[in-house]
Coordinates of C-alpha atoms in Angstrom, one line a residue:
M1 CA 141.6 86.9 72.0
P2 CA 138.7 89.2 70.6
A3 CA 136.4 90.8 73.3
P4 CA 133.1 89.9 74.3
H5 CA 130.3 90.7 71.9
Y6 CA 126.8 90.0 71.8
A7 CA 125.0 92.3 69.7
T8 CA 121.1 92.1 70.6
D9 CA 119.7 93.0 67.9
R10 CA 120.9 90.3 65.5
E11 CA 121.6 87.5 67.9
P12 CA 118.8 85.2 67.9
C13 CA 118.0 86.0 71.6
I14 CA 113.6 86.9 71.5
P15 CA 111.3 83.7 70.7
V16 CA 108.9 84.4 68.7
L17 CA 105.6 82.5 67.7
F18 CA 105.6 83.2 63.3
L19 CA 101.9 83.0 61.6
N20 CA 102.4 79.2 60.5
E21 CA 103.3 78.4 64.4
R22 CA 106.7 77.7 63.5
Q23 CA 108.8 79.0 66.5
E24 CA 112.4 81.3 66.3
Y25 CA 114.8 83.1 67.9
L26 CA 115.4 86.6 66.5
G27 CA 117.2 90.0 67.4
W28 CA 115.6 93.3 68.0
R29 CA 116.2 94.4 64.5
D30 CA 114.6 91.0 62.9
V31 CA 111.9 91.2 65.4
L32 CA 110.6 94.8 63.8
L33 CA 112.0 93.4 60.1
H34 CA 109.3 90.6 59.9
A35 CA 106.5 91.7 62.9
H36 CA 103.9 91.3 59.8
L37 CA 104.7 88.0 59.5
I38 CA 104.9 87.4 63.3
Q39 CA 102.1 85.9 65.5
D40 CA 103.0 86.9 68.6
L41 CA 106.0 86.5 71.3
A42 CA 106.9 83.5 72.8
L43 CA 109.1 84.5 75.7
P44 CA 108.4 82.0 78.6
L45 CA 109.0 84.6 81.6
P46 CA 105.9 86.6 81.6
P47 CA 107.7 89.8 82.8
A48 CA 109.9 89.5 80.5
A49 CA 108.0 89.2 77.8
S50 CA 105.9 92.4 79.4
A51 CA 109.1 94.6 79.3
A52 CA 110.0 93.2 75.5
L53 CA 106.6 94.7 74.5
R54 CA 107.1 97.9 75.9
L55 CA 110.8 98.2 74.4
L56 CA 109.3 96.9 71.1
V57 CA 106.5 99.7 71.1
A58 CA 109.1 102.3 71.6
M59 CA 111.2 101.1 68.4
A60 CA 108.2 100.7 66.7
A61 CA 107.5 104.3 67.1
R62 CA 110.7 105.2 66.0
V63 CA 110.7 103.4 62.7
S64 CA 106.9 104.5 62.0
G65 CA 107.3 108.1 62.9
L66 CA 104.7 108.0 65.2
D67 CA 106.8 109.7 67.7
A68 CA 105.9 112.6 65.6
Q69 CA 103.6 114.1 67.8
A70 CA 105.6 113.8 70.8
D71 CA 108.0 117.0 69.7
G72 CA 104.8 118.5 68.0
R73 CA 105.2 118.1 64.7
M74 CA 101.9 116.1 64.4
T75 CA 98.2 116.4 65.8
A76 CA 96.4 113.6 67.5
R77 CA 94.1 113.8 64.4
Q78 CA 97.4 113.4 62.1
W79 CA 98.9 110.7 64.4
A80 CA 95.5 108.6 64.0
Q81 CA 95.5 108.7 60.4
R82 CA 99.0 107.6 60.3
R83 CA 98.6 104.8 62.5
R84 CA 95.6 103.8 60.2
D85 CA 97.7 104.2 57.0
L86 CA 100.4 101.9 58.5
L87 CA 97.6 99.4 59.8
K88 CA 96.5 98.9 55.8
N89 CA 100.3 98.3 54.5
P90 CA 100.7 94.6 54.3
E91 CA 104.6 94.5 54.1
G92 CA 105.0 95.8 58.2
F93 CA 107.5 98.5 58.5
D94 CA 109.8 99.9 56.1
P95 CA 112.9 97.7 55.7
G96 CA 115.1 100.6 55.5
T97 CA 114.1 102.5 58.2
V98 CA 114.2 99.5 60.5
H99 CA 117.9 99.1 59.5
D100 CA 118.7 103.0 59.5
Y101 CA 117.5 103.0 63.1
F102 CA 119.3 100.1 64.2
D103 CA 122.3 101.3 62.7
R104 CA 122.2 104.4 64.5
Y105 CA 123.0 102.9 68.1
I106 CA 124.5 100.1 69.9
W107 CA 122.7 97.1 70.9
D108 CA 125.7 94.9 72.3
L109 CA 125.0 93.7 75.6
F110 CA 128.8 94.0 76.4
H111 CA 129.9 96.8 74.7
P112 CA 133.0 98.4 76.8
Q113 CA 131.4 102.0 76.7
R114 CA 128.0 101.3 76.2
P115 CA 126.4 97.8 77.1
F116 CA 122.9 97.5 76.5
L117 CA 120.8 98.8 79.5
Q118 CA 123.6 98.5 81.2
D119 CA 125.8 100.7 82.7
P120 CA 129.6 100.3 82.5
R121 CA 130.7 102.5 85.6
L122 CA 129.7 99.5 88.2
A123 CA 132.9 98.1 87.9
A124 CA 134.7 101.1 89.6
Q125 CA 131.5 102.2 91.8
C126 CA 130.4 98.5 93.0
E127 CA 133.0 96.9 95.4
K128 CA 131.6 94.0 94.9
R129 CA 129.6 91.6 92.5
A130 CA 125.7 90.9 93.0
G131 CA 126.4 86.8 91.6
I132 CA 125.2 85.0 88.8
N133 CA 122.0 84.0 90.8
K134 CA 121.2 87.3 92.4
L135 CA 120.4 88.1 88.4
V136 CA 118.4 84.9 87.5
F137 CA 114.8 85.1 89.2
G138 CA 114.0 81.9 90.6
R139 CA 117.6 81.0 91.9
P140 CA 118.3 81.1 95.4
E141 CA 121.2 83.4 96.3
G142 CA 122.9 84.2 99.4
N143 CA 121.9 82.4 102.2
N144 CA 118.8 80.9 101.6
L145 CA 117.8 77.5 100.9
S146 CA 117.8 75.6 97.5
W147 CA 114.4 74.4 97.5
L148 CA 113.7 74.1 93.8
S149 CA 116.6 74.8 92.4
P150 CA 119.6 73.0 92.0
H151 CA 122.0 76.0 92.3
T152 CA 124.0 77.6 95.1
D153 CA 126.5 80.3 95.7
T154 CA 128.8 78.1 95.9
H155 CA 129.1 76.7 92.9
P156 CA 127.4 79.4 90.2
Q157 CA 126.6 78.5 87.4
P158 CA 126.6 80.5 84.1
V159 CA 123.7 81.7 81.8
P160 CA 123.0 81.8 78.3
S161 CA 123.5 85.5 77.0
D162 CA 119.9 85.6 75.5
Q163 CA 118.3 84.7 78.8
A164 CA 120.6 87.2 81.0
L165 CA 119.0 89.8 78.5
W166 CA 115.4 88.2 79.5
H167 CA 116.8 88.5 83.6
L168 CA 118.1 92.3 83.1
L169 CA 114.4 93.5 81.3
I170 CA 112.8 91.7 84.6
H171 CA 115.5 93.7 86.8
H172 CA 114.3 96.6 85.1
Y173 CA 111.0 97.0 85.4
Y174 CA 110.3 94.5 88.2
G175 CA 113.3 94.7 90.1
A176 CA 113.0 94.5 94.4
A177 CA 113.6 97.1 96.8
G178 CA 116.2 97.0 99.6
Q179 CA 119.3 96.0 100.5
C180 CA 121.4 95.6 97.0
S181 CA 125.3 96.1 96.2
V182 CA 126.9 99.5 98.1
R183 CA 127.5 101.4 95.1
T184 CA 129.9 104.8 95.6
V185 CA 129.2 107.7 93.9
S186 CA 130.7 111.5 94.4
G187 CA 132.1 110.2 97.7
R188 CA 128.6 109.1 99.0
S189 CA 127.8 105.4 99.1
L190 CA 124.4 103.7 99.3
G191 CA 123.1 100.2 99.5
R192 CA 119.6 100.4 99.5
A193 CA 117.4 100.4 96.0
K194 CA 113.7 101.6 95.0
A195 CA 111.1 99.5 93.5
G196 CA 111.0 98.7 90.1
P197 CA 108.2 100.7 88.1
L198 CA 105.7 97.8 87.5
R199 CA 107.1 95.4 90.6
S200 CA 103.5 93.6 91.9
T201 CA 101.8 95.0 88.6
L202 CA 99.4 93.5 86.1
S203 CA 99.8 94.5 82.7
F204 CA 97.3 94.7 79.7
H205 CA 98.1 94.2 76.2
P206 CA 96.4 95.1 72.8
L207 CA 96.9 91.7 71.0
G208 CA 96.5 92.2 67.0
R209 CA 96.5 89.3 64.6
T210 CA 100.3 89.9 63.7
L211 CA 102.8 91.4 66.3
Y212 CA 103.2 94.5 63.9
E213 CA 99.3 95.3 64.8
T214 CA 99.8 94.6 68.2
L215 CA 103.1 97.3 68.2
L216 CA 100.7 99.8 66.4
A217 CA 97.3 99.0 68.1
G218 CA 99.5 98.9 71.9
M219 CA 101.2 102.3 70.8
P220 CA 100.5 104.8 73.4
K221 CA 98.3 108.1 73.1
P222 CA 99.6 110.9 72.0
S223 CA 100.6 113.4 74.7
R224 CA 101.9 117.0 74.7
P225 CA 105.6 117.4 74.1
W226 CA 107.9 118.5 76.8
P227 CA 109.7 121.5 76.9
D228 CA 113.4 121.7 76.3
A229 CA 112.8 117.7 76.7
E230 CA 114.1 115.6 74.6
D231 CA 112.5 112.5 74.4
R232 CA 115.3 109.2 74.5
C233 CA 115.7 105.6 75.4
P234 CA 118.4 104.5 77.2
W235 CA 120.2 103.5 74.5
E236 CA 119.7 106.5 72.5
E237 CA 121.5 108.8 74.6
P238 CA 124.7 110.0 73.3
L239 CA 128.1 108.3 74.3
P240 CA 130.4 109.7 76.8
A241 CA 133.9 111.3 75.3
P242 CA 136.1 108.3 74.0
D243 CA 138.8 106.9 76.1
P244 CA 142.1 106.2 74.9
D245 CA 142.0 102.5 76.9
D246 CA 138.3 101.9 76.4
S247 CA 137.7 102.1 80.5
P248 CA 134.6 103.7 81.6
D249 CA 135.2 107.5 83.1
P250 CA 133.1 107.3 86.5
D251 CA 132.2 110.6 86.0
D252 CA 131.0 110.2 82.2
G253 CA 126.9 109.0 81.8
P254 CA 124.0 110.3 83.9
D255 CA 124.7 111.5 87.5
P256 CA 122.1 109.1 89.8
D257 CA 121.6 111.9 92.2
A258 CA 120.7 114.3 89.8
A259 CA 117.1 115.0 88.8
P260 CA 116.0 112.7 86.2
P261 CA 114.3 114.2 83.4
P262 CA 111.1 114.6 82.2
V263 CA 109.0 111.2 81.6
S264 CA 108.1 112.0 78.1
S265 CA 106.6 110.0 75.5
P266 CA 107.3 107.1 74.0
G267 CA 110.5 106.6 75.0
R268 CA 111.3 107.2 78.5
L269 CA 107.9 106.5 79.5
L270 CA 108.2 103.1 78.4
T271 CA 112.1 102.5 78.3
G272 CA 113.6 105.2 81.0
R273 CA 112.0 104.3 84.1
S274 CA 114.6 101.7 85.8
R275 CA 115.5 102.6 89.5
H276 CA 118.0 99.8 89.1
A277 CA 121.4 99.3 87.7
A278 CA 123.5 96.3 86.3
L279 CA 126.1 95.6 84.4
L280 CA 126.9 91.5 83.2
I281 CA 130.3 89.7 83.0
P282 CA 130.7 87.5 80.3
S283 CA 132.7 84.8 79.4
A284 CA 135.3 84.7 77.2
D285 CA 133.2 84.0 73.7
G286 CA 129.9 86.2 75.0
R287 CA 127.3 83.5 74.7
Q288 CA 127.1 83.0 78.6
V289 CA 127.1 85.2 81.4
T290 CA 129.2 84.1 84.4
D291 CA 128.4 87.1 87.2
A292 CA 126.8 90.3 87.2
Y293 CA 126.6 94.0 89.3
L294 CA 123.1 95.1 90.4
T295 CA 122.5 98.3 92.2
W296 CA 120.3 101.4 92.8
A297 CA 120.2 103.9 89.5
T298 CA 118.4 106.6 90.8
Q299 CA 116.7 107.3 94.6
K300 CA 114.7 109.7 92.6
K301 CA 111.2 109.5 92.2
L302 CA 109.8 109.1 88.6
P303 CA 106.0 109.8 88.7
A304 CA 104.2 108.8 85.3
L305 CA 101.2 107.0 84.3
D306 CA 102.1 103.4 82.6
P307 CA 99.6 103.0 79.8
Y308 CA 99.2 99.1 79.8
L309 CA 98.0 99.2 83.5
I310 CA 94.8 99.6 85.2
H311 CA 94.7 102.5 87.6
H312 CA 92.8 103.0 91.1
V313 CA 92.4 106.9 91.2
H314 CA 91.8 107.8 94.9
P315 CA 90.8 111.9 94.5
D316 CA 91.0 112.3 98.1
Q317 CA 94.8 111.4 97.9
H318 CA 97.5 114.2 97.2
V319 CA 98.2 114.5 93.3
T320 CA 101.6 112.3 93.5
K321 CA 99.7 109.3 95.2
R322 CA 96.2 109.4 93.9
H323 CA 97.1 107.2 90.8
K324 CA 97.9 103.1 92.1
P325 CA 98.1 100.3 89.7
R326 CA 96.0 97.3 90.3
P327 CA 98.4 94.9 91.7
A328 CA 98.6 91.3 90.3
D329 CA 97.1 88.8 92.1
A330 CA 97.4 84.7 91.3
D331 CA 94.4 84.2 92.8
R332 CA 92.4 86.7 91.0
A333 CA 90.9 85.3 87.5
L334 CA 91.2 87.6 84.9
W335 CA 87.2 87.8 84.0
R336 CA 87.0 89.9 87.1
D337 CA 88.8 92.8 85.4
L338 CA 86.9 92.9 82.0
D339 CA 84.9 95.3 83.1
A340 CA 87.5 97.7 83.6
L341 CA 88.8 97.6 80.6
L342 CA 85.6 98.2 78.9
L343 CA 84.0 101.0 80.6
A344 CA 85.0 104.1 79.5
G345 CA 86.1 105.0 83.5
D346 CA 84.7 107.0 86.1
E347 CA 81.8 105.3 85.7
D348 CA 82.6 102.3 88.3
D349 CA 83.0 103.4 91.9
R350 CA 84.1 101.1 94.5
K351 CA 85.1 100.8 97.8
G352 CA 89.2 100.5 97.8
K353 CA 91.1 98.4 100.8
T354 CA 94.4 99.5 99.9
G355 CA 94.4 101.1 103.2
K356 CA 93.1 101.3 106.7
G357 CA 89.8 102.1 107.0
G358 CA 89.5 101.9 102.9
K359 CA 89.4 104.5 100.8
N360 CA 86.7 105.4 97.9
Y361 CA 88.4 105.1 94.2
T362 CA 87.5 105.2 90.7
V363 CA 88.9 102.5 87.8
Q364 CA 90.8 104.1 85.1
R365 CA 91.1 101.9 82.2
P366 CA 94.7 101.6 80.6
D367 CA 95.6 104.7 78.4
A368 CA 96.9 102.6 75.6
F369 CA 93.5 101.6 75.6
T370 CA 91.6 105.2 75.0
T371 CA 92.7 105.3 71.4
L372 CA 91.3 101.9 70.2
N373 CA 88.1 103.3 68.6
D374 CA 90.2 104.8 66.1
L375 CA 91.5 101.3 64.4
P376 CA 90.2 99.9 61.4
P377 CA 86.6 98.0 62.0
D378 CA 88.4 94.6 61.1
L379 CA 91.1 94.7 63.5
R380 CA 88.9 95.8 66.3
A381 CA 86.5 92.9 65.7
D382 CA 89.5 90.8 65.9
L383 CA 91.2 92.5 68.9
R384 CA 91.9 90.3 71.7
V385 CA 94.1 91.2 75.3
R386 CA 97.6 89.5 76.6
V387 CA 97.8 90.1 80.0
Y388 CA 100.9 89.8 81.9
G389 CA 100.7 89.5 86.1
F390 CA 103.9 89.4 88.8
D391 CA 102.3 88.3 91.8
Q392 CA 104.8 90.1 94.1
D393 CA 104.9 92.4 97.3
D394 CA 106.1 95.9 97.4
K395 CA 109.5 94.9 98.6
T396 CA 111.4 91.6 97.5
V397 CA 109.3 88.3 97.4
N398 CA 108.2 87.0 94.4
R399 CA 105.2 84.7 94.6
T400 CA 104.7 84.0 91.2
W401 CA 104.2 84.9 87.4
Y402 CA 101.3 84.3 84.8
T403 CA 100.0 85.5 81.8
A404 CA 96.3 85.1 80.5
L405 CA 94.5 85.7 77.1
T406 CA 91.2 87.3 76.6
P407 CA 88.6 86.1 73.7
P408 CA 87.9 89.5 71.1
I409 CA 86.2 91.9 73.5
W410 CA 86.1 95.2 72.4
L411 CA 82.8 94.9 70.8
W412 CA 81.5 94.7 74.1
T413 CA 82.8 98.3 75.4
Q414 CA 80.8 101.0 76.6
E415 CA 81.7 103.0 73.2
H416 CA 80.4 100.2 71.2
D417 CA 78.0 98.0 73.1
P418 CA 76.8 100.3 76.5
A419 CA 74.2 97.7 76.9
A420 CA 76.9 94.6 77.2
A421 CA 79.4 96.5 79.1
E422 CA 77.1 97.4 81.6
R423 CA 75.6 93.8 82.3
I424 CA 79.9 92.7 82.3
A425 CA 80.1 95.1 84.7
E426 CA 76.7 94.2 86.6
C427 CA 77.6 90.3 87.1
R428 CA 81.4 91.0 88.1
K429 CA 80.1 93.3 90.6
A430 CA 77.6 90.7 91.9
A431 CA 80.0 88.1 91.7
E432 CA 82.6 90.0 94.2
E433 CA 79.8 90.9 96.5
I434 CA 78.4 87.3 96.7
G435 CA 82.4 86.2 97.5
E436 CA 82.5 88.9 100.1
H437 CA 79.2 87.2 102.0
L438 CA 80.9 83.8 101.4
D439 CA 84.6 84.7 103.0
T440 CA 82.0 86.4 105.9
A441 CA 79.4 83.6 106.3
S442 CA 82.0 80.5 106.0
K443 CA 84.6 82.7 108.9
A444 CA 81.6 83.0 111.0
A445 CA 80.9 79.3 110.9
W446 CA 84.2 78.5 111.7
S447 CA 84.3 80.6 114.5
H448 CA 80.7 79.1 116.0
V449 CA 82.7 75.4 115.6
T450 CA 85.5 76.1 117.0
S451 CA 84.9 78.8 119.8
P452 CA 84.7 77.7 123.4
V453 CA 81.1 77.2 123.8
G454 CA 79.3 80.7 125.6
D455 CA 82.2 82.2 123.9
R456 CA 79.7 85.5 121.9
T457 CA 82.7 88.1 121.4
G458 CA 82.1 87.5 117.5
R459 CA 85.9 88.3 116.8
P460 CA 86.9 87.1 113.7
P461 CA 89.5 84.7 113.4
K462 CA 93.5 85.9 113.0
R463 CA 94.2 83.6 110.0
L464 CA 92.0 82.2 107.1
P465 CA 90.4 79.6 108.5
P466 CA 90.6 76.0 106.4
W467 CA 86.6 76.6 105.4
T468 CA 87.1 80.1 103.7
R469 CA 89.9 79.0 102.3
S470 CA 88.6 75.9 100.6
A471 CA 85.2 77.7 99.8
R472 CA 86.9 80.1 98.0
T473 CA 88.8 77.7 95.8
L474 CA 85.3 75.9 94.9
Y475 CA 83.3 79.2 94.4
W476 CA 85.3 81.1 92.2
P477 CA 85.9 78.3 89.2
R478 CA 82.1 78.1 89.3
A479 CA 81.7 82.1 89.6
E480 CA 83.3 82.3 86.6
N481 CA 81.6 79.9 84.7
T482 CA 78.4 81.4 85.5
F483 CA 79.6 84.5 84.7
W484 CA 80.1 83.4 81.0
A485 CA 76.5 82.1 80.9
L486 CA 74.6 85.1 82.6
L487 CA 76.7 87.2 79.2
D488 CA 74.4 85.1 77.3
D489 CA 70.9 85.1 79.2
S490 CA 70.6 89.2 80.1
T491 CA 67.4 88.1 81.8
H492 CA 68.6 85.9 84.8
P493 CA 69.5 87.9 88.0
P494 CA 72.9 87.8 88.7
H495 CA 73.4 87.9 92.6
A496 CA 70.6 85.0 92.3
A497 CA 73.2 82.8 90.6
F498 CA 76.0 83.3 92.2
A499 CA 74.9 82.9 95.6
A500 CA 73.5 79.4 94.4
D501 CA 77.3 79.1 93.7
A502 CA 78.6 80.3 96.8
I503 CA 76.1 77.8 98.4
H504 CA 77.2 75.0 96.5
A505 CA 80.6 76.0 97.3
L506 CA 80.4 76.6 101.0
R507 CA 78.4 73.2 101.5
T508 CA 81.2 71.0 99.8
A509 CA 83.7 72.6 101.4
T510 CA 82.6 71.5 105.3
R511 CA 80.6 68.4 104.1
P512 CA 83.7 66.5 105.9
A513 CA 83.2 68.6 108.9
I514 CA 79.7 67.9 109.8
A515 CA 80.7 63.9 110.9
Q516 CA 83.7 65.5 112.7
H517 CA 82.2 68.4 115.1
F518 CA 78.8 68.0 116.9
R519 CA 78.2 72.0 116.1
A520 CA 79.1 72.1 112.4
A521 CA 75.5 71.4 111.0
E522 CA 73.8 74.5 112.9
A523 CA 76.5 76.6 112.4
I524 CA 76.4 75.9 108.2
A525 CA 72.9 75.9 107.8
L526 CA 73.4 79.2 109.3
A527 CA 75.9 80.3 107.2
V528 CA 73.8 78.8 104.2
D529 CA 70.9 80.7 105.5
Q530 CA 72.9 84.1 105.7
L531 CA 74.0 83.5 101.5
R532 CA 70.1 82.9 100.8
R533 CA 69.1 86.4 101.8
H534 CA 71.7 88.0 99.3
R535 CA 70.1 86.4 96.2
H536 CA 68.5 89.7 95.3

């Protein structure tokens, strides 16, 4: 029988939405060939879409020549002009250049020497496979209970190869830290992995009218070339020496214990920072994946600023810990991040809460947004932002993933409309401040009702009280409506408007308690009075 084969550049593995609203599955090659006819990616898993978009931007940089600045062949001004010229082309990327690029490399998911985004040496370096349920996010694996999925390790079910590719991308970018399959390299065995570079983050991508515009608009800004370093994506690395029996040599390929190459841009920055290694085990015909090896790829740090993340900059921290990505939070509405995208940076001093005692930090917009002012005016007017979030902890717990889409917002930026940008920041800050006061007031009211008579310690409850949870749930949707209304009426004071929302939320959340607790009415009245004091 022929060896299993699944060429990701030609096989229909990436779902896209065309301008005529038709959805179709395409390979990497066809995605770029038809990018000017495609409206957006249609991947159903937001973290996989976030990863795929980074791969496509790196590929687009290669076929468009916009990676030339990385090796010093193009100045920043020439780069911006080259991008504007490309955006004027209604035919998209040059087909000959696209085919030439994809013909140069191996895209086969099951190639014996260079499986796409995998390490074939794991078959010899790992004693045990991880199991197909470990590969697929959402499936229970090991001794975990099967609450919402019928899958078990006693009867593992294969996954189609296209979906296996999606989950492979998620592992490379959002993979867990901690225990993994033991991998033995040069006599040293280790079974612990580091977290993926995007784990628990919120990713922002400029969204054009077509995927072609999205890829060019989201191209990271030019950076200085690294001396004596070639910018390579994983699939662009040179092949190891051919082996007569096609079996991978454990000594060939990058040394996991060696220092990684510099994170150059755009290739290594967007595609080469994975700290996880994987090897998929295919079915006989290559249409499904039946098992997988999943383990660590490197224990070394790969410091870099991802160009699609909002960063909190802590000036009092060590330079290696100064930039912290804004974490994904499924309970946080997208409008609360708008000012971080619209302000140029360093104008927004806040009190951080990432460490004990709090730290002062400034907010830095994603680097990919710093060159958007060079885009043609008609594109800037229509430019929206696609958001991908994966709410996770720092180690192993995956809570939920989500996506969101903003309206066209680039005309509100500080560079174009300073008054609008400042108004958005003012309203967001007011909503946050009133939200904190609502938390404090509702917690105090709950403690007043539930504490024994005479107990005046004032200690906050160890767990979030039900009144606070309910009040939050009611407050933030109302605050969002108020936020958009305040943008249309610049004369209305935002604190008064959000305080009214908070009072309404608190009264609604605690109304049943008035009939249940004899001290509830007094406590709620005191809390409402505290919120009224913060209207100005």
